Coordinates of C-alpha atoms in Angstrom, one line a residue:
M202 CA -11.1 22.9 21.7
H203 CA -14.2 22.3 19.4
S204 CA -16.8 19.7 20.2
S205 CA -16.5 17.9 16.9
A206 CA -13.1 17.0 17.9
R207 CA -14.2 14.3 20.4
P208 CA -14.1 11.7 18.0
S209 CA -10.7 11.5 17.2
R210 CA -9.9 12.0 21.2
L211 CA -12.1 8.6 21.9
C212 CA -10.2 6.9 18.4
F213 CA -7.0 7.4 19.8
L214 CA -7.3 7.0 23.2
G215 CA -9.0 3.6 22.4
I216 CA -5.9 3.1 19.9
W217 CA -3.4 3.8 22.8
L218 CA -5.2 1.6 25.3
V219 CA -5.8 -1.7 23.1
L220 CA -1.9 -1.7 21.2
C221 CA -0.5 -3.1 24.1
A222 CA -3.1 -6.0 24.2
L223 CA -2.8 -6.3 20.5
V224 CA 0.9 -6.4 20.9
S225 CA 0.8 -9.5 23.5
R226 CA -1.6 -11.2 21.8
A227 CA 0.0 -11.4 18.1
E228 CA 3.1 -12.3 19.7
L229 CA 1.4 -15.4 21.5
A230 CA -0.3 -16.3 18.2
E231 CA 3.1 -15.3 16.0
S232 CA 5.0 -18.0 18.9
F233 CA 2.4 -20.8 18.0
T234 CA 2.9 -20.0 14.2
S235 CA 6.9 -20.4 14.5
H236 CA 6.9 -23.5 16.9
G237 CA 4.8 -25.9 14.6
N238 CA 3.0 -28.7 16.7
K239 CA 4.2 -27.6 20.1
P240 CA 1.2 -26.8 22.9
F241 CA 0.2 -23.6 23.0
G242 CA 0.2 -21.3 26.7
R243 CA -2.7 -19.3 26.3
L244 CA -4.6 -21.6 24.0
G245 CA -5.6 -23.8 26.5
Q246 CA -2.5 -26.5 25.7
I247 CA -4.4 -27.4 22.7
T248 CA -2.7 -29.8 20.4
P249 CA -2.4 -29.8 16.8
K250 CA -5.1 -32.6 16.2
T251 CA -7.3 -30.6 18.6
F252 CA -7.2 -27.7 16.1
L253 CA -8.0 -30.1 13.2
V254 CA -11.4 -30.9 14.8
Q255 CA -11.8 -27.3 15.8
L256 CA -11.7 -25.8 12.4
K257 CA -14.9 -24.8 11.0
G258 CA -16.3 -26.8 8.0
G259 CA -14.6 -29.5 9.5
V260 CA -11.3 -31.8 8.8
T261 CA -11.6 -35.3 7.6
S262 CA -8.4 -37.3 7.2
R263 CA -7.8 -41.0 5.9
G264 CA -4.5 -42.7 6.1
N265 CA -1.3 -41.6 8.0
N266 CA 1.2 -41.8 5.0
S267 CA 2.5 -39.0 2.8
N268 CA -0.2 -39.7 0.2
S269 CA -3.1 -39.6 2.6
E270 CA -5.9 -37.6 1.4
I271 CA -7.3 -34.7 4.0
R272 CA -10.2 -32.6 3.0
L273 CA -10.9 -29.2 4.5
G274 CA -14.2 -27.7 3.0
S275 CA -14.1 -27.5 -0.7
K276 CA -10.1 -28.6 -0.6
V277 CA -8.3 -31.6 -0.9
Q278 CA -4.8 -32.3 0.5
Q279 CA -2.9 -35.0 -1.3
G280 CA 0.4 -35.5 0.3
D281 CA 2.3 -32.2 0.3
E282 CA -0.3 -30.4 -2.2
T283 CA -3.4 -28.3 -1.5
L284 CA -5.5 -28.9 -4.4
P285 CA -8.9 -26.9 -4.9
V286 CA -11.9 -29.3 -5.7
K287 CA -12.3 -29.0 -9.7
P288 CA -15.4 -27.4 -10.5
K289 CA -18.4 -29.5 -12.6
T290 CA -20.9 -26.7 -13.8
K291 CA -21.0 -23.5 -15.9
G292 CA -21.0 -21.5 -12.5
S293 CA -18.2 -23.0 -10.9
R294 CA -16.0 -22.4 -13.4
L295 CA -17.3 -18.9 -13.3
R296 CA -16.5 -18.5 -9.8
D297 CA -13.2 -20.1 -10.5
A298 CA -12.1 -17.5 -13.0
L299 CA -13.5 -14.6 -10.9
F300 CA -12.9 -15.4 -7.3
P301 CA -10.8 -18.4 -7.0
I302 CA -10.8 -18.6 -3.0
Y303 CA -11.8 -22.1 -1.5
G304 CA -13.0 -23.7 1.6
S305 CA -13.8 -21.8 4.9
H306 CA -10.4 -21.5 6.5
E307 CA -9.2 -20.0 3.1
L308 CA -11.7 -17.7 3.1
K309 CA -11.1 -16.2 6.5
K310 CA -7.4 -15.9 5.4
F311 CA -8.4 -14.2 2.4
F312 CA -10.8 -11.5 3.5
T313 CA -8.7 -11.2 7.2
I314 CA -5.7 -9.9 5.3
S315 CA -7.7 -8.0 2.5
M316 CA -9.2 -6.3 5.0
I317 CA -6.1 -5.2 6.6
N318 CA -5.3 -3.9 3.3
F319 CA -8.9 -2.0 3.2
F320 CA -8.2 -0.1 6.2
I321 CA -4.6 0.9 5.6
V322 CA -5.7 2.3 2.3
F323 CA -8.5 3.8 3.5
V324 CA -6.5 6.0 5.9
L325 CA -3.7 6.5 2.8
V326 CA -6.8 7.8 0.9
I327 CA -8.0 10.3 3.7
T328 CA -4.3 11.8 4.3
R329 CA -3.6 11.7 0.7
D330 CA -6.7 13.9 0.1
A331 CA -5.8 16.3 2.9
K332 CA -2.3 16.9 2.4
D333 CA -3.0 17.8 -0.8
T334 CA -5.5 20.3 -0.4
L335 CA -3.6 22.0 2.3
V336 CA -0.6 22.1 0.4
V337 CA -2.0 22.9 -3.5
T338 CA -4.0 25.5 -2.2
S339 CA -2.0 27.5 0.2
C340 CA 1.2 26.7 -1.6
G341 CA 0.8 26.1 -5.4
A342 CA 1.7 22.7 -6.9
E343 CA 4.7 23.5 -7.5
A344 CA 5.8 23.8 -3.8
I345 CA 5.4 19.5 -4.2
S346 CA 8.7 19.2 -6.0
F347 CA 10.7 20.7 -3.1
L348 CA 8.5 18.9 -0.7
K349 CA 9.4 15.8 -2.4
L350 CA 13.0 16.3 -2.4
Y351 CA 13.7 18.3 0.7
G352 CA 11.4 16.8 2.9
V353 CA 10.2 13.4 1.6
L354 CA 13.5 11.9 0.7
P355 CA 15.3 12.4 4.2
A356 CA 12.3 11.5 5.8
A357 CA 11.7 8.1 4.1
T358 CA 15.6 7.8 4.0
L359 CA 15.6 8.0 8.2
F360 CA 12.4 6.2 8.8
M361 CA 14.3 3.4 6.6
L362 CA 17.0 3.5 8.6
G363 CA 14.9 3.3 11.9
Y364 CA 13.2 0.4 10.6
S365 CA 16.0 -1.7 9.4
K366 CA 17.6 -1.3 12.5
A367 CA 14.3 -2.4 14.5
S368 CA 13.6 -5.1 12.2
T369 CA 17.1 -7.0 13.9
V370 CA 15.9 -6.5 17.5
L371 CA 12.0 -6.5 17.5
S372 CA 9.6 -9.7 16.9
K373 CA 7.0 -9.1 13.8
P374 CA 4.2 -7.9 16.0
R375 CA 6.2 -5.2 17.7
L376 CA 7.9 -4.2 14.5
F377 CA 4.6 -4.1 13.0
Y378 CA 2.8 -1.8 15.7
G379 CA 5.8 0.2 16.2
T380 CA 5.9 1.2 12.8
A381 CA 2.3 2.0 12.5
A382 CA 1.8 3.7 15.8
P383 CA 3.7 6.9 15.3
F384 CA 1.7 8.1 12.1
F385 CA -1.4 7.5 14.3
L386 CA -0.2 9.3 17.0
F387 CA 1.1 12.4 14.2
Y388 CA -2.3 12.8 12.9
L389 CA -4.1 12.9 16.4
L390 CA -1.5 15.8 17.3
F391 CA -2.0 17.6 14.0
D392 CA -5.6 17.6 14.5
L393 CA -5.9 18.7 18.1
A394 CA -3.3 21.0 18.5
I395 CA -1.0 22.0 15.2
Y396 CA -3.7 23.0 12.8
P397 CA -5.8 24.4 15.5
L398 CA -2.9 26.7 16.3
R399 CA -1.3 27.5 12.7
G400 CA -2.3 31.1 13.0
K401 CA 0.6 31.6 15.6
L402 CA 3.2 29.0 14.4
H403 CA 3.0 30.3 10.9
P404 CA 5.0 33.2 10.0
A405 CA 2.7 36.3 8.8
P406 CA 2.0 36.0 5.0
G407 CA 4.8 38.2 3.0
T408 CA 7.1 37.7 5.8
L409 CA 9.6 35.4 4.0
R410 CA 10.3 36.5 0.1
L411 CA 12.5 34.6 -2.5
P412 CA 12.7 35.6 -5.9
G413 CA 11.8 33.8 -9.4
G414 CA 11.0 30.3 -9.2
L415 CA 12.2 30.0 -5.1
A416 CA 9.1 32.2 -4.3
Y417 CA 7.3 28.6 -3.8
L418 CA 9.7 28.0 -1.2
S419 CA 8.8 30.7 0.6
K420 CA 4.9 29.4 0.6
I421 CA 6.5 26.2 2.5
L422 CA 8.2 28.1 4.9
E423 CA 5.1 29.9 5.6
N424 CA 3.0 27.3 6.0
W425 CA 5.1 24.8 7.5
T426 CA 2.7 23.1 9.4
F427 CA 1.2 22.0 6.2
A428 CA 4.3 20.7 4.4
L429 CA 5.4 18.9 7.8
Y430 CA 1.5 17.1 7.3
Y431 CA 2.2 16.4 3.6
V432 CA 5.9 14.8 4.2
V433 CA 4.3 12.5 7.2
S434 CA 1.6 11.5 4.7
E435 CA 3.7 10.5 2.1
V436 CA 6.1 8.7 4.4
Y437 CA 3.2 6.8 5.4
S438 CA 1.6 5.8 2.1
A439 CA 5.2 4.2 1.2
M440 CA 5.8 2.3 4.3
S441 CA 2.1 1.4 5.5
I442 CA 1.3 -0.5 1.6
G443 CA 4.8 -1.2 0.7
V444 CA 6.3 -2.2 4.0
L445 CA 3.4 -3.1 6.4
F446 CA 1.1 -5.0 4.5
W447 CA 3.1 -6.6 1.4
Q448 CA 5.8 -8.2 3.9
H449 CA 3.0 -9.0 6.4
A450 CA 1.2 -10.9 3.5
N451 CA 4.5 -12.3 1.7
D452 CA 5.3 -14.1 5.2
I453 CA 1.7 -15.8 5.7
V454 CA 0.8 -16.6 2.1
S455 CA 2.2 -19.4 0.1
V456 CA 3.1 -18.8 -4.1
K457 CA 0.4 -20.6 -4.8
Q458 CA -1.8 -19.0 -2.8
A459 CA -0.3 -15.8 -3.8
K460 CA -1.4 -16.2 -7.6
R461 CA -4.8 -16.4 -6.7
F462 CA -5.1 -14.1 -3.6
Y463 CA -2.5 -10.8 -4.4
P464 CA -5.1 -9.7 -7.7
L465 CA -7.9 -9.8 -5.8
F466 CA -6.4 -8.2 -2.8
G467 CA -7.2 -5.2 -4.6
Q468 CA -10.6 -5.9 -5.1
I469 CA -11.7 -5.1 -1.5
S470 CA -9.1 -2.4 -1.0
S471 CA -10.2 -0.7 -4.1
L472 CA -13.6 0.0 -2.1
A473 CA -11.9 2.3 0.6
P474 CA -11.1 5.4 -2.2
I475 CA -14.6 4.9 -2.9
L476 CA -16.0 5.2 1.0
A477 CA -12.9 7.8 1.8
G478 CA -14.0 9.9 -1.0
Q479 CA -17.4 10.0 -0.5
C480 CA -16.7 11.2 3.2
G481 CA -14.6 13.9 2.0
V482 CA -17.5 15.0 -0.5
W483 CA -20.1 14.8 2.1
L484 CA -18.0 16.4 5.2
A485 CA -17.0 19.5 2.7
S486 CA -20.6 20.0 1.9
K487 CA -21.8 20.2 5.5
A488 CA -18.9 21.6 7.7
T489 CA -16.2 23.6 7.5
F490 CA -12.6 22.8 6.7
E491 CA -11.4 22.4 10.5
Q492 CA -14.6 20.5 11.2
S493 CA -14.1 18.0 8.6
L494 CA -10.4 17.5 9.5
H495 CA -11.7 16.9 13.0
Y496 CA -14.3 13.9 11.7
L497 CA -11.9 12.6 9.1
T498 CA -9.0 12.2 12.0
G499 CA -11.8 9.9 14.1
L500 CA -12.1 7.7 11.1
I501 CA -8.5 7.8 10.9
G502 CA -8.4 6.4 14.5
A503 CA -10.8 3.8 14.1
S504 CA -9.1 2.4 10.7
G505 CA -6.0 1.8 13.1
L506 CA -7.7 0.0 15.7
A507 CA -8.9 -2.3 13.0
V508 CA -5.7 -2.9 11.1
G509 CA -4.1 -3.9 14.8
A510 CA -7.2 -6.0 15.7
L511 CA -6.8 -7.7 12.3
Y512 CA -3.2 -8.1 12.0
A513 CA -3.5 -9.9 15.5
Y514 CA -6.3 -12.2 13.8
S515 CA -4.9 -13.1 11.1
L516 CA -1.8 -14.7 13.0
R517 CA -4.0 -16.6 14.8
L518 CA -5.4 -17.9 11.7
V519 CA -1.9 -19.2 10.7
A520 CA -1.2 -20.8 13.7
R521 CA -4.1 -23.0 12.8
E522 CA -2.8 -23.5 9.7
R523 CA 0.5 -24.5 10.8
A524 CA -1.1 -26.8 13.4
A525 CA -3.3 -28.5 11.0
A526 CA -0.1 -29.0 8.3
A527 CA 2.2 -30.1 11.2
A528 CA -0.1 -33.0 12.8
E529 CA 0.1 -34.5 8.9
G530 CA 3.6 -33.9 8.5
R531 CA 3.6 -31.4 5.6
E532 CA 4.9 -28.0 4.8
L533 CA 2.5 -25.1 4.2
G534 CA 5.0 -23.2 2.1
L535 CA 4.0 -20.0 4.0
G536 CA 6.3 -17.5 2.4
V537 CA 10.1 -18.5 3.1
P538 CA 9.9 -22.0 5.0
P539 CA 10.8 -21.4 8.6
K540 CA 14.8 -21.8 9.1
K541 CA 17.1 -21.6 11.9
K542 CA 17.9 -17.9 12.8
K543 CA 20.9 -16.5 10.9
E544 CA 22.7 -13.0 12.1
K545 CA 20.9 -10.6 10.3
L546 CA 22.8 -8.0 7.7
G547 CA 23.2 -4.5 8.9
L548 CA 21.5 -1.5 6.6
L549 CA 24.8 -1.2 4.6
E550 CA 25.4 -4.9 3.9
S551 CA 21.5 -4.9 2.8
L552 CA 22.3 -2.1 0.3
R553 CA 25.3 -4.0 -0.9
V554 CA 22.9 -7.1 -1.6
L555 CA 20.7 -4.8 -3.1
S556 CA 23.4 -3.5 -5.7
R557 CA 25.0 -6.7 -6.4
S558 CA 21.5 -8.6 -7.3
E559 CA 20.4 -8.0 -10.9
Y560 CA 16.4 -9.6 -9.8
L561 CA 16.2 -6.7 -7.0
G562 CA 18.1 -4.3 -9.6
C563 CA 15.1 -4.7 -12.2
L564 CA 12.5 -4.5 -9.6
A565 CA 14.3 -1.6 -8.3
T566 CA 14.0 0.0 -11.9
L567 CA 10.1 -0.9 -11.9
V568 CA 9.0 0.9 -8.3
V569 CA 11.5 4.2 -9.6
A570 CA 10.5 4.5 -12.7
Y571 CA 6.5 4.6 -11.7
G572 CA 7.6 6.9 -9.2
L573 CA 8.8 8.9 -11.7
A574 CA 5.9 8.7 -14.2
I575 CA 3.3 8.9 -12.3
N576 CA 5.4 12.3 -10.4
F577 CA 5.4 14.2 -14.2
S578 CA 1.7 13.6 -15.0
D579 CA 0.3 14.3 -11.6
I580 CA 1.8 17.7 -10.7
L581 CA 0.6 18.7 -13.9
F582 CA -3.0 17.6 -13.6
K583 CA -2.7 19.6 -10.0
S584 CA -1.3 22.7 -11.4
V585 CA -4.3 22.8 -13.8
L586 CA -6.7 22.0 -11.0
K587 CA -5.5 24.9 -8.8
L588 CA -6.2 27.1 -11.6
K589 CA -9.9 26.0 -11.6
Y590 CA -10.3 24.8 -7.7
P591 CA -8.3 27.6 -5.8
E592 CA -10.2 27.3 -2.2
K593 CA -10.2 24.1 0.0
L594 CA -13.3 22.9 0.2
D595 CA -14.0 23.5 -3.2
Y596 CA -10.4 21.5 -4.1
Q597 CA -11.4 18.7 -0.9
R598 CA -15.2 18.3 -2.9
F599 CA -13.1 17.6 -6.2
M600 CA -10.8 15.4 -5.2
G601 CA -13.4 13.2 -3.0
N602 CA -15.4 12.6 -6.4
F603 CA -12.1 11.6 -8.1
T604 CA -10.7 9.5 -5.7
T605 CA -14.4 8.1 -5.8
M606 CA -13.8 7.4 -9.3
V607 CA -10.4 5.9 -9.1
G608 CA -11.8 3.3 -6.6
V609 CA -15.1 2.4 -9.3
A610 CA -12.7 2.2 -11.8
T611 CA -10.1 -0.3 -9.8
F612 CA -12.7 -2.2 -8.9
L613 CA -13.6 -3.0 -12.1
V614 CA -10.6 -3.5 -13.6
I615 CA -9.7 -5.9 -10.9
F616 CA -11.6 -8.4 -12.3
V617 CA -9.4 -8.4 -15.5
G618 CA -6.7 -7.8 -13.8
A619 CA -6.8 -11.1 -11.7
N620 CA -7.6 -13.3 -15.2
V621 CA -4.6 -11.6 -16.7
V622 CA -1.9 -12.6 -14.2
K623 CA -3.8 -16.1 -13.8
H624 CA -3.8 -16.9 -17.4
L625 CA -1.3 -14.9 -19.2
G626 CA 1.1 -14.7 -16.7
W627 CA 3.3 -12.4 -14.9
S628 CA 5.3 -10.5 -17.3
A629 CA 1.5 -9.5 -19.3
G630 CA 0.1 -8.4 -16.0
A631 CA 3.4 -6.2 -15.3
L632 CA 3.6 -4.5 -18.8
I633 CA 0.3 -3.5 -18.4
T634 CA 0.5 -0.4 -16.1
P635 CA 3.2 1.4 -18.3
L636 CA 1.4 0.6 -21.8
T637 CA -1.7 2.3 -20.3
M638 CA 0.3 5.6 -19.0
A639 CA 1.7 5.8 -22.4
A640 CA -1.5 5.8 -24.0
V641 CA -3.5 7.8 -21.9
G642 CA -0.4 10.5 -21.8
L643 CA -0.8 11.1 -25.2
P644 CA -4.1 13.8 -25.4
F645 CA -3.3 15.3 -21.8
F646 CA 0.2 16.1 -22.6
G647 CA -1.3 17.3 -26.3
T648 CA -3.9 19.7 -24.4
I649 CA -1.5 21.4 -21.8
C650 CA 1.4 21.8 -24.5
L651 CA -1.3 23.5 -27.5
G652 CA -4.5 23.9 -25.6
D653 CA -5.8 26.9 -24.6
R654 CA -6.1 26.8 -20.8
G655 CA -6.6 30.7 -20.1
S656 CA -10.6 30.2 -21.2
P657 CA -13.1 28.8 -18.7
A658 CA -14.0 25.8 -21.9
G659 CA -10.0 25.4 -22.2
L660 CA -9.7 24.9 -18.4
N661 CA -12.7 22.6 -17.9
F662 CA -11.0 20.6 -21.1
A663 CA -7.5 20.2 -19.6
V664 CA -9.1 19.1 -16.0
A665 CA -11.2 16.2 -17.6
L666 CA -8.1 14.9 -19.7
G667 CA -6.1 15.0 -16.5
A668 CA -8.6 13.6 -14.4
A669 CA -8.9 10.8 -17.0
Q670 CA -5.2 10.3 -17.4
T671 CA -4.6 10.0 -13.9
L672 CA -7.5 7.6 -12.7
L673 CA -6.7 5.1 -15.5
S674 CA -3.0 5.4 -14.6
K675 CA -3.8 4.8 -10.9
A676 CA -6.3 2.3 -11.8
A677 CA -4.0 0.2 -13.4
K678 CA -1.3 0.4 -11.1
F679 CA -3.7 -0.8 -8.3
S680 CA -5.0 -3.6 -10.4
F681 CA -1.4 -4.6 -12.1
F682 CA 1.4 -3.1 -10.8
D683 CA 1.2 -3.5 -7.1
P684 CA 0.1 -7.4 -7.3
T685 CA 3.2 -8.1 -9.9
T686 CA 5.6 -6.1 -8.1
Q687 CA 4.8 -8.1 -4.8
M688 CA 4.6 -11.4 -6.1
A689 CA 8.3 -10.7 -7.5
Y690 CA 9.4 -10.8 -3.8
I691 CA 8.1 -14.2 -2.7
P692 CA 10.9 -16.1 -4.5
L693 CA 13.8 -14.3 -2.6
G694 CA 15.2 -15.7 0.4
E695 CA 14.7 -13.9 3.8
E696 CA 17.6 -11.5 4.1
E697 CA 16.5 -10.4 0.3
K698 CA 13.1 -10.2 1.3
V699 CA 12.8 -8.5 4.1
K700 CA 16.1 -5.7 4.0
G701 CA 15.6 -5.7 0.0
K702 CA 12.3 -4.7 0.2
A703 CA 12.2 -2.3 2.7
A704 CA 15.0 -0.7 0.7
I705 CA 13.0 -0.9 -2.7
D706 CA 9.8 0.0 -1.1
G707 CA 10.6 2.5 1.2
L708 CA 13.4 4.3 -0.2
G709 CA 13.1 3.4 -4.2
S710 CA 9.8 4.9 -4.6
R711 CA 11.0 8.0 -2.9
L712 CA 14.0 7.9 -5.1
G713 CA 11.6 7.9 -7.9
K714 CA 9.1 10.7 -7.1
S715 CA 12.2 12.8 -5.4
G716 CA 14.0 12.2 -8.5
G717 CA 10.9 14.0 -10.5
A718 CA 10.7 16.6 -8.3
L719 CA 14.5 17.5 -8.7
A720 CA 13.9 17.7 -12.4
Q721 CA 10.7 19.9 -12.4
Q722 CA 12.7 21.9 -10.0
A723 CA 15.3 23.0 -12.7
L724 CA 12.4 23.1 -15.5
V725 CA 10.6 25.6 -13.0
L726 CA 13.7 28.0 -12.5
V727 CA 14.2 28.3 -16.4
A728 CA 10.7 28.1 -17.5
G729 CA 8.8 29.8 -14.2
S730 CA 6.4 27.3 -13.9
V731 CA 5.2 23.7 -14.4
L732 CA 3.0 24.6 -17.1
G733 CA 5.6 26.2 -19.1
A734 CA 7.9 23.4 -18.8
A735 CA 5.3 21.1 -19.8
P736 CA 7.0 20.2 -23.7
A737 CA 10.1 18.7 -21.9
I738 CA 8.2 16.8 -19.1
A739 CA 6.6 14.8 -21.7
V740 CA 9.9 13.8 -23.1
I741 CA 11.3 12.8 -19.9
Y742 CA 7.9 11.0 -19.1
Y743 CA 8.0 8.5 -22.4
G744 CA 12.1 7.9 -22.2
V745 CA 10.9 7.0 -18.5
L746 CA 8.5 4.5 -19.5
L747 CA 10.9 2.9 -21.9
A748 CA 13.1 2.1 -19.5
W749 CA 10.5 0.5 -17.3
M750 CA 9.1 -2.1 -20.0
G751 CA 13.0 -2.8 -20.4
A752 CA 13.1 -4.0 -16.7
V753 CA 10.1 -5.7 -17.1
A754 CA 11.1 -8.0 -19.7
R755 CA 14.4 -8.8 -18.1
L756 CA 12.8 -9.5 -14.6
S757 CA 10.3 -11.5 -16.1
K758 CA 12.7 -14.6 -17.0
L759 CA 14.2 -14.0 -13.6
F760 CA 11.1 -14.3 -12.0
A761 CA 10.6 -17.7 -13.9
A762 CA 13.6 -18.7 -12.4
A763 CA 13.9 -18.0 -9.1
T764 CA 9.9 -19.2 -8.6
A765 CA 11.1 -22.6 -10.4
K766 CA 14.0 -23.1 -8.2
R767 CA 11.7 -22.4 -5.0
E768 CA 9.4 -24.8 -5.9
G769 CA 12.1 -27.3 -6.6
E770 CA 13.3 -26.7 -3.1
E771 CA 10.1 -26.9 -1.0
A772 CA 9.2 -30.1 -3.5
G773 CA 12.6 -31.7 -2.7
G774 CA 12.6 -30.4 1.3
G775 CA 8.9 -32.6 1.8

């Protein structure tokens, strides 16, 4: 085995040895989180009052009644409500607008959750660029539509079934680690065994020949290990952010904190594409593709360790937060307030609840619509890109630079996004993504349908417009679509949140992309290629965006009503 494979071996060996310890430690923290003010074994039988004096930054309190005031860092707790100290200077007001996080404990909580998101996104970006490089350069961009429908959709469905079942029998830490570990183990196996043996595992070129548009299916079968990598990475992209990260964030962040935290989570995670993209560019210029894959897999393993450690630490922070609140007899309102354990619904019953809920139906429409729209524009862009960069290292280099630009754009746009949601409300933030995609799609589709792609100048112009269209669409998605969509889950009940979220994020986004893939396959069979079917794709694209905006308008009213109801229940319970 090549010596450059050593980093990935060491990282994944570390993951295997550390995960068991992390599970145990995280479960201890979760146990304390769930038991309010009871002493807690390994923490040395520390009581909530002991926690109060140990919190960094100090905690002082006056009085013992419900109207007592407790000061934590730069926050004031009055009764059941935590309020930030009002800014008194222009500099303080600017900080409040750009970074409204207060107190040492809140800063720790915010940055811990943000870094979990950072490392998850870092792995997502590396594997996304790798899967596109493998499949597009070996099979063609048209092969993606076959993979999404016949590979990704069944795999996502099976994974959702397993996750739904596991959520009824496993503790949250075991569910988190058990969901994440198979992905990291697969990437290790692919790097150390599958890719080096691809010559023996793949059929000889030309062995499988299918006519017409089905020729792309022949290429998939001839490069089936690359197709497997693509499918696993697509499922990871749906489950890691949508289920692993946001489910955890929704459990430990209150509704009031979410309005300040959620738009800014992307601020730190948007640095991940910048770093991951430049890692890909640097390795593409210094090594062969196989060597670069070894080092990228090592980075994936290190990120997996970081995610596990930060997850355990975040539970410890919440344990301290609950202890401080319990000592003063107040509720934190983290996620859904603790209730007596109820019998959990099975998957089929969860899907029935989803179909009966107008709220979840509108939310599912948003997710499916984004999947359809981005799939239509993305495959056109990759088809043009394949014409310009047919070699793996050239394609990887371009994707690395493009990913960096997406990260920079997202980082800058999030400053605006945080204030849009904060000052203009959920509806304005949720509408920005479809409006952006509608505006920037016009010149790109116009060039594809009417421009000259045969000349070098025409091809370069099409690539530039496609890059701009995809960049702005994804920046809007990360900055506005993700935070507003995830905020919509918070007012829901426990069953709706857990099972509905798994169904929408795990299966809904796949249905959107796979539905787009099915339409593209039909168009490819008729037109011969995706580029030949561009006019029909443009019509469908704008129809989807109109449906998306209609669902946002309806969900905005439902979200406001659900939030008011939730806050009323918390106020009544206090």
